[in-house]
Structures are given as C-alpha cells and as structure tokens.
Tab-separated table of C-alpha atoms and ligand atoms in Angstrom:
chain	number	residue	atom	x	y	z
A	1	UNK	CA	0.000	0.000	0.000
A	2	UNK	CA	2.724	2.401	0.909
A	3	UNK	CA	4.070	2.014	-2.897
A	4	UNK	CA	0.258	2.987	-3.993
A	5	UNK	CA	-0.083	6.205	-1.461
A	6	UNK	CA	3.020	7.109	-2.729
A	7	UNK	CA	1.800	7.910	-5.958
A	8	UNK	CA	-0.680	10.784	-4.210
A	9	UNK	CA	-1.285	12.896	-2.031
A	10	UNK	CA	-3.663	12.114	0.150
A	11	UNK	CA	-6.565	14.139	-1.298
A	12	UNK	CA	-10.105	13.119	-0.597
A	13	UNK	CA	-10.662	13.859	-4.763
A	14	UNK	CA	-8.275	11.354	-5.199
A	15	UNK	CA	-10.334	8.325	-3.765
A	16	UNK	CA	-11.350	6.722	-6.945
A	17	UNK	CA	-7.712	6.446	-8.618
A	18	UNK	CA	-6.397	5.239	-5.370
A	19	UNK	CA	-9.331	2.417	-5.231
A	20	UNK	CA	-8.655	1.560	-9.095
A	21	UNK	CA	-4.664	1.469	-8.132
A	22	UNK	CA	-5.705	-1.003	-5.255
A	23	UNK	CA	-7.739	-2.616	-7.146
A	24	UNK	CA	-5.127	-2.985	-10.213
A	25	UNK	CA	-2.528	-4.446	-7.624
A	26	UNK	CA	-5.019	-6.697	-5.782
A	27	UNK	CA	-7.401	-7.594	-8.443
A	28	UNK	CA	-10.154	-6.754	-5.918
A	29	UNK	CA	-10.698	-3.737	-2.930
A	30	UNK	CA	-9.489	-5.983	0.191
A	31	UNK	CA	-10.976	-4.701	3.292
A	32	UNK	CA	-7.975	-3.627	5.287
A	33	UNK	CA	-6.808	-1.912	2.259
A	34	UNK	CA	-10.136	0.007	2.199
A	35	UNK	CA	-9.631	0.678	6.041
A	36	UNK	CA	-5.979	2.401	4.854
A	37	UNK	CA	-7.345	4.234	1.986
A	38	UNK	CA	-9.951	5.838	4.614
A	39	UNK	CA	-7.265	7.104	6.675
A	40	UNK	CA	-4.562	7.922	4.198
A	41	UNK	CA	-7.513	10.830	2.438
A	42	UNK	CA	-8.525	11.443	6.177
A	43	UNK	CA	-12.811	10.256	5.327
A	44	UNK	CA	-14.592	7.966	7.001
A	45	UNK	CA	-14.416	3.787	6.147
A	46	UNK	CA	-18.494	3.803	4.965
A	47	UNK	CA	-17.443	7.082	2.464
A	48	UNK	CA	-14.719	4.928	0.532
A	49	UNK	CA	-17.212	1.808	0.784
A	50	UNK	CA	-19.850	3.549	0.012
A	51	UNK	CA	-18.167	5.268	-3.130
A	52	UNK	CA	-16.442	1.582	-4.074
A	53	UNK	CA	-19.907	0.346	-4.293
A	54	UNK	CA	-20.935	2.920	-6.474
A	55	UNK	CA	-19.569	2.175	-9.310
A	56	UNK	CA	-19.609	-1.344	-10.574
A	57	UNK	CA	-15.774	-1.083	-11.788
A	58	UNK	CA	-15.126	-2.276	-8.571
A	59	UNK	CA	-14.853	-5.876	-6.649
A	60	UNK	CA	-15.078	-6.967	-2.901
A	61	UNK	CA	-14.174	-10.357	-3.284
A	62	UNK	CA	-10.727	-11.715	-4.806
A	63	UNK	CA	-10.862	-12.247	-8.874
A	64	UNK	CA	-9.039	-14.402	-11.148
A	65	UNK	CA	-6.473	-13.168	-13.379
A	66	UNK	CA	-7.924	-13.374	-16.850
A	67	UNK	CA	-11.389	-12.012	-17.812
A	68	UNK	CA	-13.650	-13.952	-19.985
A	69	UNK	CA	-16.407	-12.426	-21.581
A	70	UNK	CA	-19.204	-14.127	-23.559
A	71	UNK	CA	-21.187	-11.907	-25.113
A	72	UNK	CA	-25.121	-12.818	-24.795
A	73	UNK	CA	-26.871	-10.013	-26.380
A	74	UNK	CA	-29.257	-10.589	-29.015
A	75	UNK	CA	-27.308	-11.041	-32.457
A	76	UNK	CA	-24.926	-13.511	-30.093
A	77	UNK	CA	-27.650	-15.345	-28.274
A	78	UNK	CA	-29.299	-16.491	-32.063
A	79	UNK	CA	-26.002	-17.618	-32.972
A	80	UNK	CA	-25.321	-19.874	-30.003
A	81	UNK	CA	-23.649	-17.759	-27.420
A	82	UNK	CA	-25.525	-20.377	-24.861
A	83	UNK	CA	-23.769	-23.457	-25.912
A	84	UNK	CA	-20.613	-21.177	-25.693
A	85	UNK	CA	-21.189	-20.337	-22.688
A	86	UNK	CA	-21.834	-23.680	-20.949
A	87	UNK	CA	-18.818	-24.568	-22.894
A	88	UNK	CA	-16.590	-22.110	-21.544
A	89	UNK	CA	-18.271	-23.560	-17.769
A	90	UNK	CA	-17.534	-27.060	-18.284
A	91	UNK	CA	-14.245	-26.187	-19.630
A	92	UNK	CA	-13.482	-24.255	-16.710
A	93	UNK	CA	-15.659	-25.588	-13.735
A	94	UNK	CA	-17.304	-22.605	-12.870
A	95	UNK	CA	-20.404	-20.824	-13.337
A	96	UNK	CA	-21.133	-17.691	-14.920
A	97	UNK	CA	-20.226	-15.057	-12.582
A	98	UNK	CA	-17.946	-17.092	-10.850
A	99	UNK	CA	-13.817	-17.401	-10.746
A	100	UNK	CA	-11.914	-20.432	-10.851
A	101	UNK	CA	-10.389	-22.001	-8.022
A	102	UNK	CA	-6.787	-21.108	-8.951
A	103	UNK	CA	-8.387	-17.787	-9.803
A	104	UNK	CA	-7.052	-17.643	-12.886
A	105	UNK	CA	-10.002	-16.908	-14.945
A	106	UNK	CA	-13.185	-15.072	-14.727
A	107	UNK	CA	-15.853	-15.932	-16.496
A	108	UNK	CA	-19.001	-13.610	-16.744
A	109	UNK	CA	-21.597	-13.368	-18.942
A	110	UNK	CA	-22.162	-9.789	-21.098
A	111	UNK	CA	-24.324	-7.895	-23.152
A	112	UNK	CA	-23.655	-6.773	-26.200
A	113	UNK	CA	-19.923	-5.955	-26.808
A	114	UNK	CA	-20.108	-3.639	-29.838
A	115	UNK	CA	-18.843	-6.369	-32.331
A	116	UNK	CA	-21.856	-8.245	-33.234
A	117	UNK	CA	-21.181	-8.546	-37.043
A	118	UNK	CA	-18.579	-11.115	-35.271
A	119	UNK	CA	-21.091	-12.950	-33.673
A	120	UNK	CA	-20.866	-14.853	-31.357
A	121	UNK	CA	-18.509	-12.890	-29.793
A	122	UNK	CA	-16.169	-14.062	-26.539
A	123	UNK	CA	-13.427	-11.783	-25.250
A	124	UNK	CA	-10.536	-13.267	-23.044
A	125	UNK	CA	-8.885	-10.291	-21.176
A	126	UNK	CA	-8.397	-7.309	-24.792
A	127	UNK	CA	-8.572	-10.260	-26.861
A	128	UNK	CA	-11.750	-10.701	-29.489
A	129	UNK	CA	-12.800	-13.974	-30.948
A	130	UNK	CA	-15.174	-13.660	-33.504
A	131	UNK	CA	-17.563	-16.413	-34.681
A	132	UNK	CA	-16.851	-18.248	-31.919
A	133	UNK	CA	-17.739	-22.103	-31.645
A	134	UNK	CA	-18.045	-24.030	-28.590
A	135	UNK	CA	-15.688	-26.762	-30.155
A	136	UNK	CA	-13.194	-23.420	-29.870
A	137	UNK	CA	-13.052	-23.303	-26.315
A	138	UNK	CA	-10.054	-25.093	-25.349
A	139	UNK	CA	-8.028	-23.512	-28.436
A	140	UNK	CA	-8.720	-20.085	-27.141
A	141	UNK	CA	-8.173	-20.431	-24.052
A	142	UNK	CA	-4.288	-21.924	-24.693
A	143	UNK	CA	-3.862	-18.676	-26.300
A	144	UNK	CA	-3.318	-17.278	-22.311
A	145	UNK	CA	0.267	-16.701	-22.700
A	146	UNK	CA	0.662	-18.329	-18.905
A	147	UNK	CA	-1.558	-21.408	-20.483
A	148	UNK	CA	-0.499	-24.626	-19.168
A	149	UNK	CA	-2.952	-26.545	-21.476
B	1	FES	S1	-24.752	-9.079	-29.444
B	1	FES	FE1	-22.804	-9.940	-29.139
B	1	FES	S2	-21.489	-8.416	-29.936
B	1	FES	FE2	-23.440	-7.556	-30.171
C-alpha cells in the first residue's frame, strides 16, 4: 500500500484512482486496504465503501487473473452464445459469474460488446474472438500466454 499512497497525495478527490490502483494491484478492494485508503484521504471507512460500491468497476471479493467475456446479447444469443457459454463452464468448472479455483479466470456473462457482425462474440482479457464455436473453447483459451494446457 505504501508504494500505492506514494503515488498521491492524500486528497479526498483522489479516492477513486487510489481504489482503481488497489484494485489494479489486488485484483479486488481488500478490506484492510479500504480501512488504509480511509485514513490515508482522512474520510470515514463507509465514504470509501460507500463510493467503491458505487460504481460497478469495482470488486469486494478476490478475482481471477484473466477475464472472460461471452457476449449474450441478441445477435450472439441467435447464434449460439448459450452453448458457448456452458462450454466455456464445463471447460473451466465454474459458473457464470464465478472465478476459478486457482483464480485464474473469470468468467461472466455480457451484453452486447459492440462487435456483433462477429457474432458470437467471446473476449478473453483485450482479446476478441469472432464467430466463436463451442468446439473453440479449449483452443482459445491456450492462447493465455501463462496457459499450461
Ligand atoms: S450481441 Fe454480441 S457483440 Fe453484439
């Protein structure tokens, strides 16, 4: 944390980078880390909770490393983004929503991404795959340069 404060200056204005710098070094807003954010910009613990809950950039709970998106919006949903999906969870052993044991991946379930001439659409972290198949699963997800499959 001490590396993190001492990229400000302990402004209240400055809550939200410091959460997202938490957050980017954590992968999540621990607690105690909340508690020392509270001090460091002088408010009060429920201020910086309250304002982390705000805004839906930000998670309580630890994440995995990689983000997987599977896009279920319309144009992806009548081209199979189901069967992608439960792919993706078998794959995996998680649910939607959910992170993997190792927390390695997440794997949530989205709305339209912007990209649905691609449909159906999955994203793994900045990564698009277009036309996605469930039978694709495995292939992208040994893409993930620390892949071990
Ligand atoms: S509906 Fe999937 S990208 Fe638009």
């Amino acid at each position: 944390m001490a590396a993190i404060f001492s990229r400000f200056k302990g402004r209240r204005e400055e809550l939200i980078p410091i959460l997202q710098a938490v957050q980017e070094k954590f992968s999540y807003l621990p607690e105690e880390a909340m508690q020392q954010v509270a001090r460091f910009i002088s408010v009060s613990e429920s201020r910086v909770y309250g304002a982390a809950t705000f805004y839906s950039q930000f998670y309580f709970t630890q994440r995995g490393k990689h983000n997987i998106k599977v896009c279920c919006g319309t144009a992806c949903h009548v081209k199979g983004a189901k069967s992608i999906l439960e792919a993706f969870e078998r794959e995996l052993g998680v649910a939607s929503g959910g992170t993997t044991e190792d927390f390695k991946y997440n794997l949530e379930r989205v709305a339209c991404i912007g990209s649905c001439a691609l449909a159906p659409v999955v994203m793994v972290d900045d990564t698009v795959y277009g036309h996605m198949e469930a039978r694709r699963v495995t292939e992208c997800l040994k893409t993930d340069p620390d892949s071990k499959l």
